[in-house]
Short mmCIF file of C-alpha atoms and ligand atoms in Angstrom, two decimals:
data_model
loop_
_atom_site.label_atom_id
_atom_site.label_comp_id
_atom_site.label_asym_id
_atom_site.label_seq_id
_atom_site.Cartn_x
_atom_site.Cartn_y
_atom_site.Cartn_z
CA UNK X 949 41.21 58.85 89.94
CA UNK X 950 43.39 57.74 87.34
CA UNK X 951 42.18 54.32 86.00
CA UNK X 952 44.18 51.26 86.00
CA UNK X 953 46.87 50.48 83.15
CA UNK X 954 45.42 46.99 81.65
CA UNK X 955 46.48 45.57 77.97
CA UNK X 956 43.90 47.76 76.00
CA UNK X 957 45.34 50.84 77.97
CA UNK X 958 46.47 53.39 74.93
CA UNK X 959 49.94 55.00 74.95
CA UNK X 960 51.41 58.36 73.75
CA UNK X 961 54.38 60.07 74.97
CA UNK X 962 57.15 62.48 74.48
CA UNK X 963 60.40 61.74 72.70
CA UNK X 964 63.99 63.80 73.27
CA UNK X 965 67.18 63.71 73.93
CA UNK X 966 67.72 64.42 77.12
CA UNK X 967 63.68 64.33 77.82
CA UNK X 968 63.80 64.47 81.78
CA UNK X 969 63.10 68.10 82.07
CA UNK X 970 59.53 67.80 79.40
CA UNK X 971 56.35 68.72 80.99
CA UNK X 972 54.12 67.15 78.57
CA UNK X 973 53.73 63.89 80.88
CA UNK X 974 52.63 66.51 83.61
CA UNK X 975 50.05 67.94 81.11
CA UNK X 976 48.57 65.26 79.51
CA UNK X 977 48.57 62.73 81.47
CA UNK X 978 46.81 65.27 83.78
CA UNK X 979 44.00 65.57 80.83
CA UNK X 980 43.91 62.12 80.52
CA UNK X 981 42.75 62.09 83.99
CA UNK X 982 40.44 64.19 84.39
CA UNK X 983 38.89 62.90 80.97
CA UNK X 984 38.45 59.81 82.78
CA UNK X 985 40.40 57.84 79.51
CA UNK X 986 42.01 54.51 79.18
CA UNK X 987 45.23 56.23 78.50
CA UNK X 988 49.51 56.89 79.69
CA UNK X 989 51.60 59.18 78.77
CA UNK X 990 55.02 58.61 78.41
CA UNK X 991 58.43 60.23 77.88
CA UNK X 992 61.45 58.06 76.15
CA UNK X 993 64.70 58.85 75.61
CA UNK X 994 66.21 57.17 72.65
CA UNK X 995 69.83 57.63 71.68
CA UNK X 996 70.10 60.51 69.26
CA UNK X 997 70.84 57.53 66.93
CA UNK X 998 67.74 55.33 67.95
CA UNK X 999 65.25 58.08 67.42
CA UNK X 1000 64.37 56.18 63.72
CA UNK X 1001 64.01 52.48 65.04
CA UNK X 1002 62.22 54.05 67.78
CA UNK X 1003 59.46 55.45 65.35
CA UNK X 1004 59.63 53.14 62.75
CA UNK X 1005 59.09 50.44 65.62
CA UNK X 1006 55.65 52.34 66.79
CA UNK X 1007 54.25 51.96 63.52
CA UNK X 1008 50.53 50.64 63.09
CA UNK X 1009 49.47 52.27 66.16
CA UNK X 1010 51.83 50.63 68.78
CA UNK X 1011 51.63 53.86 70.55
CA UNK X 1012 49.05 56.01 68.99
CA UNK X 1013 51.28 59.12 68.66
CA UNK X 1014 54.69 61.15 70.05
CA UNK X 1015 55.12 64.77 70.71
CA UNK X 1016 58.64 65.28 69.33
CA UNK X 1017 61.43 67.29 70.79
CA UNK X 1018 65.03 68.84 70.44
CA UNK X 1019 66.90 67.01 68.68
CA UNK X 1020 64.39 64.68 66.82
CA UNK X 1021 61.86 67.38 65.22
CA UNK X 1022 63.48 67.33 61.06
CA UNK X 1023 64.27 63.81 61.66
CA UNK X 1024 60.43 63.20 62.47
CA UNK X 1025 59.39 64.87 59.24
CA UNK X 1026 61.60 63.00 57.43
CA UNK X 1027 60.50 59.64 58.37
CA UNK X 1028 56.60 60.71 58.12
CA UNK X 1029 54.38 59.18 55.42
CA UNK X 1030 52.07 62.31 55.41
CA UNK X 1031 53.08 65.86 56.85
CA UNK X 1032 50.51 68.77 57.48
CA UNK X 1033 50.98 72.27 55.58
CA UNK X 1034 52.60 73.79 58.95
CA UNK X 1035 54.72 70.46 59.19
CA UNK X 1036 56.51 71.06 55.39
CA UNK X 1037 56.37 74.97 56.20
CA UNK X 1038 58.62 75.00 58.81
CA UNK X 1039 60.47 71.98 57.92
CA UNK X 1040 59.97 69.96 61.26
CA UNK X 1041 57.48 68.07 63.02
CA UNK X 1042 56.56 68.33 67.17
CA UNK X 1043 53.86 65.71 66.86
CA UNK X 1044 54.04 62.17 65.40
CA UNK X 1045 50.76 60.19 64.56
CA UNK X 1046 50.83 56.66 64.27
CA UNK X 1047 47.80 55.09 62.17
CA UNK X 1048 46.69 51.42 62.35
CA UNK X 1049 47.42 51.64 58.23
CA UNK X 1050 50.82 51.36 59.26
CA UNK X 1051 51.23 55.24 58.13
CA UNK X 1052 52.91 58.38 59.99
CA UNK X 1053 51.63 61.18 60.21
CA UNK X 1054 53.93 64.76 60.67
CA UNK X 1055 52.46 68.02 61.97
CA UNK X 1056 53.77 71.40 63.75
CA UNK X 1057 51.59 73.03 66.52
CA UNK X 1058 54.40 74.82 68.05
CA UNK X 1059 53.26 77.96 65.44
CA UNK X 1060 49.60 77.33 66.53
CA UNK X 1061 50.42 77.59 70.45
CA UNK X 1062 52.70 80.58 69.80
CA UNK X 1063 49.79 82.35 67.78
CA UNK X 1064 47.40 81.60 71.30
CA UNK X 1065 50.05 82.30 73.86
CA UNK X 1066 50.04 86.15 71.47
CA UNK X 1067 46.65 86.41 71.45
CA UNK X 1068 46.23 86.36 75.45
CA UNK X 1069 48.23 88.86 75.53
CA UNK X 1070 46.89 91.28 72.60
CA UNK X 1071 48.31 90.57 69.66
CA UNK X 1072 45.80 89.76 66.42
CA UNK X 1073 48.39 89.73 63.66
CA UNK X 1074 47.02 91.73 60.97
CA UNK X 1075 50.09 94.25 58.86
CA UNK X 1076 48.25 97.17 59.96
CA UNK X 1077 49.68 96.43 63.72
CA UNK X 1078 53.15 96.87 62.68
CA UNK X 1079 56.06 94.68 62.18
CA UNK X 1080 57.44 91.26 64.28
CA UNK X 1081 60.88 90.83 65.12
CA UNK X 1082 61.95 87.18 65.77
CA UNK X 1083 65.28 86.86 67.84
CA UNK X 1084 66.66 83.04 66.53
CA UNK X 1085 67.30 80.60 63.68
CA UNK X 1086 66.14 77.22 64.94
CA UNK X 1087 63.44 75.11 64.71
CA UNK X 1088 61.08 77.70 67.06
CA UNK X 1089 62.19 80.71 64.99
CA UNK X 1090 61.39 79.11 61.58
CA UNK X 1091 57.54 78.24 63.36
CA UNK X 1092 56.71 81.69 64.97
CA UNK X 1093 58.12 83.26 61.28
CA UNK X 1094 55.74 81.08 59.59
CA UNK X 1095 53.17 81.57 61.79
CA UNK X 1096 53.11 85.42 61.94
CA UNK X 1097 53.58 85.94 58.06
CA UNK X 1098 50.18 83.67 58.43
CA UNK X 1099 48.64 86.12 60.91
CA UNK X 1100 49.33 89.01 58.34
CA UNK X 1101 52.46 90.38 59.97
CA UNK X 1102 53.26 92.70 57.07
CA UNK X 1103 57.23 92.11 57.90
CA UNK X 1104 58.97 89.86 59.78
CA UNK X 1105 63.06 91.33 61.30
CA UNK X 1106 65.07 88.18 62.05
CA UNK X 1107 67.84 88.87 64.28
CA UNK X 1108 70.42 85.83 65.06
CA UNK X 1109 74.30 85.47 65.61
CA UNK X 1110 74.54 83.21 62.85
CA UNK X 1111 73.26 85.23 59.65
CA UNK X 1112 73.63 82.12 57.02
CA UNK X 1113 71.01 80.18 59.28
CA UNK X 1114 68.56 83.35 59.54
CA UNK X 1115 69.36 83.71 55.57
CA UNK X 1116 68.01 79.66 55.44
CA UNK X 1117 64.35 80.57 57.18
CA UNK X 1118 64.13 84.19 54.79
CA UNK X 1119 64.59 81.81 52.07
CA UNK X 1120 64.57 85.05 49.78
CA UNK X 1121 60.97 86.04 50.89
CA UNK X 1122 60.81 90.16 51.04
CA UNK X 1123 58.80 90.06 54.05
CA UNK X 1124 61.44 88.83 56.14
CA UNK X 1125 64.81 90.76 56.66
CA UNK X 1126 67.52 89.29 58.20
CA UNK X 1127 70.15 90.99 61.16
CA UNK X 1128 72.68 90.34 63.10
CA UNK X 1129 72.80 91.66 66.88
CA UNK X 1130 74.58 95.06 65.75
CA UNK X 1131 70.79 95.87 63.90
CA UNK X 1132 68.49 94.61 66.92
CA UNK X 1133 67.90 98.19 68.45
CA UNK X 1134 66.76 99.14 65.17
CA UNK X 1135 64.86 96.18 64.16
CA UNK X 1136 63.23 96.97 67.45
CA UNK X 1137 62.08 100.08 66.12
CA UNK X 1138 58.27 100.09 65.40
CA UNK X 1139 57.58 96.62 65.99
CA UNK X 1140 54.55 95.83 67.58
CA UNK X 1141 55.71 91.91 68.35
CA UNK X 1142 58.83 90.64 69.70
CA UNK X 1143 59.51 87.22 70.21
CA UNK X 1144 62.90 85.13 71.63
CA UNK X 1145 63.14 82.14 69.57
CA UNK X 1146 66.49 81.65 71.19
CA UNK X 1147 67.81 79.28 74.14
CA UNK X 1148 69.10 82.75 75.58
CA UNK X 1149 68.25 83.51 78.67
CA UNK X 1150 67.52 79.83 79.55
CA UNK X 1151 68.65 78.84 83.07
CA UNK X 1152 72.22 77.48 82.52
CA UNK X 1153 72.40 79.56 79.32
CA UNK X 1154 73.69 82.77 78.64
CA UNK X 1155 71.76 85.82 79.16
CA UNK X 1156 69.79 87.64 76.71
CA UNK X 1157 71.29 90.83 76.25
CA UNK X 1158 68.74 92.89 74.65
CA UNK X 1159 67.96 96.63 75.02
CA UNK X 1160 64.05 96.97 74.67
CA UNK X 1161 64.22 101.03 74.51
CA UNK X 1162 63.78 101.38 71.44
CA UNK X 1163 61.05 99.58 71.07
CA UNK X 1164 57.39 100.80 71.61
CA UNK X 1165 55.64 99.76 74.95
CA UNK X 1166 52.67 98.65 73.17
CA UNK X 1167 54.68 95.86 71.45
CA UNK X 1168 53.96 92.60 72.95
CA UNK X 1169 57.01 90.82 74.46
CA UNK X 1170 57.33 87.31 74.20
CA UNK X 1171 59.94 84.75 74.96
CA UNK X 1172 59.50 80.52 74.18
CA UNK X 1173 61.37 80.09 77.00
CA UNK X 1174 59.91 79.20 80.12
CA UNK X 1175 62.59 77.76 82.56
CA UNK X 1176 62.85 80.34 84.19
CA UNK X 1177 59.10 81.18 83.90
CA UNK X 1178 59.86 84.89 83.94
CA UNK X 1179 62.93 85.52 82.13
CA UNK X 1180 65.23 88.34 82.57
CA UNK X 1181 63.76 89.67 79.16
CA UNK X 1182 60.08 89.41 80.07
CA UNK X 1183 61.00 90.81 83.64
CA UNK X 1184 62.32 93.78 81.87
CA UNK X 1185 59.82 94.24 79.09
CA UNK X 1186 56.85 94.12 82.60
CA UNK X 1187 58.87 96.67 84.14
CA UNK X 1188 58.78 99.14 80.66
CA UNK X 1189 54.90 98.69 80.93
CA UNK X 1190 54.76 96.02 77.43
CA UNK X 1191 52.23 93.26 77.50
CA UNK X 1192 53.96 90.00 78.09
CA UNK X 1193 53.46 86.51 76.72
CA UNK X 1194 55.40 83.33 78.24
CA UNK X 1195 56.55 80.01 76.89
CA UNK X 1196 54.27 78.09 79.26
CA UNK X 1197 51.11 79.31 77.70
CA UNK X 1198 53.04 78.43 74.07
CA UNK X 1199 53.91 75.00 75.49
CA UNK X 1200 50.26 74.71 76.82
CA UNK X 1201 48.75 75.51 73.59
CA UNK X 1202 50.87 73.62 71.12
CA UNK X 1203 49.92 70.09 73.49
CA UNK X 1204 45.99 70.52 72.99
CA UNK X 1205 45.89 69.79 69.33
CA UNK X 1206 48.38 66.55 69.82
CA UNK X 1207 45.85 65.37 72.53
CA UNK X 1208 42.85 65.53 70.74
CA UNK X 1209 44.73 63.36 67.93
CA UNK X 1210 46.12 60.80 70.23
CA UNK X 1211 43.28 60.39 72.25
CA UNK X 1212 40.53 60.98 70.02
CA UNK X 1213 38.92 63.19 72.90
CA UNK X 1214 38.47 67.26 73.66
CA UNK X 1215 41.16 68.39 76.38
CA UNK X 1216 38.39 68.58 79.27
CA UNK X 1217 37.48 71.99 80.46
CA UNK X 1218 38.73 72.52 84.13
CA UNK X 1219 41.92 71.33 84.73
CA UNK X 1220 44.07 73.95 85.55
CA UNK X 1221 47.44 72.46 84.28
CA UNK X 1222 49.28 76.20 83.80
CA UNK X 1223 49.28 75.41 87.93
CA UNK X 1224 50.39 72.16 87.82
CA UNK X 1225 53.29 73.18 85.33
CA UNK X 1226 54.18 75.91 87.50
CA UNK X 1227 54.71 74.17 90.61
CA UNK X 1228 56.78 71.44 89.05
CA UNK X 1229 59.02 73.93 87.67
CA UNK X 1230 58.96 75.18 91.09
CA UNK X 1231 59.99 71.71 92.08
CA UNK X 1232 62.80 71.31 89.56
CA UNK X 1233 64.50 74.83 90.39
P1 LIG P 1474 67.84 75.64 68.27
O1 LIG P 1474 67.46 75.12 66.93
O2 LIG P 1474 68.96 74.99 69.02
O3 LIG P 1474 68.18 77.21 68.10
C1 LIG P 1474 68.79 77.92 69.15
C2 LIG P 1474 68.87 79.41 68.81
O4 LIG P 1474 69.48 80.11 69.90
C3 LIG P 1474 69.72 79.71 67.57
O5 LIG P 1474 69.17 80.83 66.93
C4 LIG P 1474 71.08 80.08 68.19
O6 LIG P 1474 71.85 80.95 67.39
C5 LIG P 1474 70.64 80.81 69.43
N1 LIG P 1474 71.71 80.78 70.45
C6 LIG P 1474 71.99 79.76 71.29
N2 LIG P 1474 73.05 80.09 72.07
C7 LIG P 1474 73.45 81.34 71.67
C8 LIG P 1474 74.47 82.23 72.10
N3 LIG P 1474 75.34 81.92 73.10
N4 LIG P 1474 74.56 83.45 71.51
C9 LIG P 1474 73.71 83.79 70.52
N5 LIG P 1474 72.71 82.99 70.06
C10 LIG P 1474 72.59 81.78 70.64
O7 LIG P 1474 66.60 75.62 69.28
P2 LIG P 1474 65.03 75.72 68.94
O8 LIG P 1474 64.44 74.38 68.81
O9 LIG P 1474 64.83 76.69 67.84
O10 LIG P 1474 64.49 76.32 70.33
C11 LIG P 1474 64.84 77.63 70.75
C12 LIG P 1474 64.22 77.93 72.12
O11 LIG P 1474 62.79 77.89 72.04
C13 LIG P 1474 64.60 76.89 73.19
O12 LIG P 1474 64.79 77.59 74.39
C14 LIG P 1474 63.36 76.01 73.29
O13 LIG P 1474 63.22 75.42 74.57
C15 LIG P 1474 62.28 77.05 73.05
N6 LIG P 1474 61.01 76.46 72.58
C16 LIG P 1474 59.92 76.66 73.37
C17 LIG P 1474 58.70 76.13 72.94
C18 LIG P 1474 57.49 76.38 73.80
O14 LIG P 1474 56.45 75.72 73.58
N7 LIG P 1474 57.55 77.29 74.76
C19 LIG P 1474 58.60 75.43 71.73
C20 LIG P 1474 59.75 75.26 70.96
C21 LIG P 1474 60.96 75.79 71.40
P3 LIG P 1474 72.82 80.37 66.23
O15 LIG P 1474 71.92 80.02 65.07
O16 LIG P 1474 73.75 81.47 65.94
O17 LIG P 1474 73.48 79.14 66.82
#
């Protein structure tokens, strides 16, 4: 049962703009539960303008730490004292960490919960396994790109509508090739990872309109986005007989590490909060 909220209760939450849809409350305060902690989560909205008083107001451990989303995530490195190697890698920050020194703290797990949702579903990294292709220039393209040239991917195929923004993450590296739509078939070509990085395919979005037949069947499919749970894309990919990965498990994943740094406690074994995600997206259909 979850314990009363007193003065001493501590605080973490979620910050975006808007923030209504995040199921991070869901999950951790879930955890917190079942951990039997002295804990809330939260989810605030600033205006896209507050999002700096906001922080800079929860310094010394007013709340003990924020998962940060769309559109806050460079603004949140920027502000941070300290930022972890993945953090300054890809250039943005999903978690927040507020010390009682008065310091903040920047780090990036959304690379970390990509690499786990992968790995359910096959994929080791390693360049003998062939090549990744990496549909998107945003934040979540810049992490899985970082993140797979980390796993070994030999070659990374970055395929976006805007090229100068795909150009920004290659950053001149000559593991990573950049494409517009016209070269996806043939990006597709060999690649034994495949991951949407877009908002395509999002409900209320436009589709994603991509042809998997050239691709092999034994590349895994995956795609960050998880409302709806099973996209169009990874409906297709199933259907062609590729392993599939889904954004849930990446949003899962990337919320473990923030927990155990707010909280200073393990996520507790048992709580089955793929589920609980699952039927509030159910809910919010
Ligand atoms: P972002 O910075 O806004 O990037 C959006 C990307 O989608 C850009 O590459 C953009 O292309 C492309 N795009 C959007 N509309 C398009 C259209 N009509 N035609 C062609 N391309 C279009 O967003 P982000 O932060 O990188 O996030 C991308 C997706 O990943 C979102 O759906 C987000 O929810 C998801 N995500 C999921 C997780 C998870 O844990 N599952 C974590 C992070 C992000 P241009 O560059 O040409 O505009």
């Amino acid at each position: 049962m979850r314990r009363p909220i007193t003065a001493s209760t501590r605080i973490a939450g979620v910050v975006g703009h808007p923030v209504r849809h995040s199921l991070s409350p869901a999950i951790h305060n879930a955890w917190i539960e079942a951990a039997g902690l002295d804990a809330v989560y939260l989810a605030f909205a600033p205006r896209p303008e507050g999002f700096g008083a906001l922080a800079e107001g929860f310094r010394g451990g007013v709340v003990a730490g924020l998962n940060v989303t769309i559109p806050f995530k460079e603004e949140a490195l920027a502000l941070a004292d300290r930022a972890s190697p993945a953090a300054r890698a890809i250039g943005a920050a999903n978690v927040l960490v507020f010390g009682e020194d008065g310091a903040i703290e920047a780090d990036n797990t959304d690379g970390a919960g990509l690499m786990v949702a992968l790995a359910k579903a096959g994929f080791q990294g390693g360049a003998e396994q062939g090549h990744a292709v990496v549909l998107g220039a945003g934040g979540a393209a810049r992490s899985a790109v970082t993140a797979l040239l980390a796993v070994g991917a030999a070659r990374c195929a970055l395929v976006n509508r805007t090229l100068d923004r795909a150009r920004a993450i290659a950053g001149g590296d000559p593991r990573v090739s950049v494409h517009g739509w016209s070269e996806a078939a043939a990006a597709l070509q060999g690649a034994a990872v495949i991951v949407n990085a877009t908002s395509l395919g999002m409900t209320g979005q436009a589709p994603l309109e991509l042809d998997l037949d050239p691709a092999p069947t034994s590349a895994v499919v995956m795609d960050m986005v998880y409302r709806p749970l099973q996209t169009d894309l990874l409906k297709r990919a199933r259907d062609r007989g590729h392993p599939i990965a889904d954004g849930l498990d990446m949003l899962i994943a990337q919320a473990g590490p923030s927990f155990t740094r707010f909280f200073d406690a393990p996520v507790p074994d048992g709580v089955d909060v793929r589920a609980l995600c699952v039927a509030e997206l159910g809910a919010r259909a």
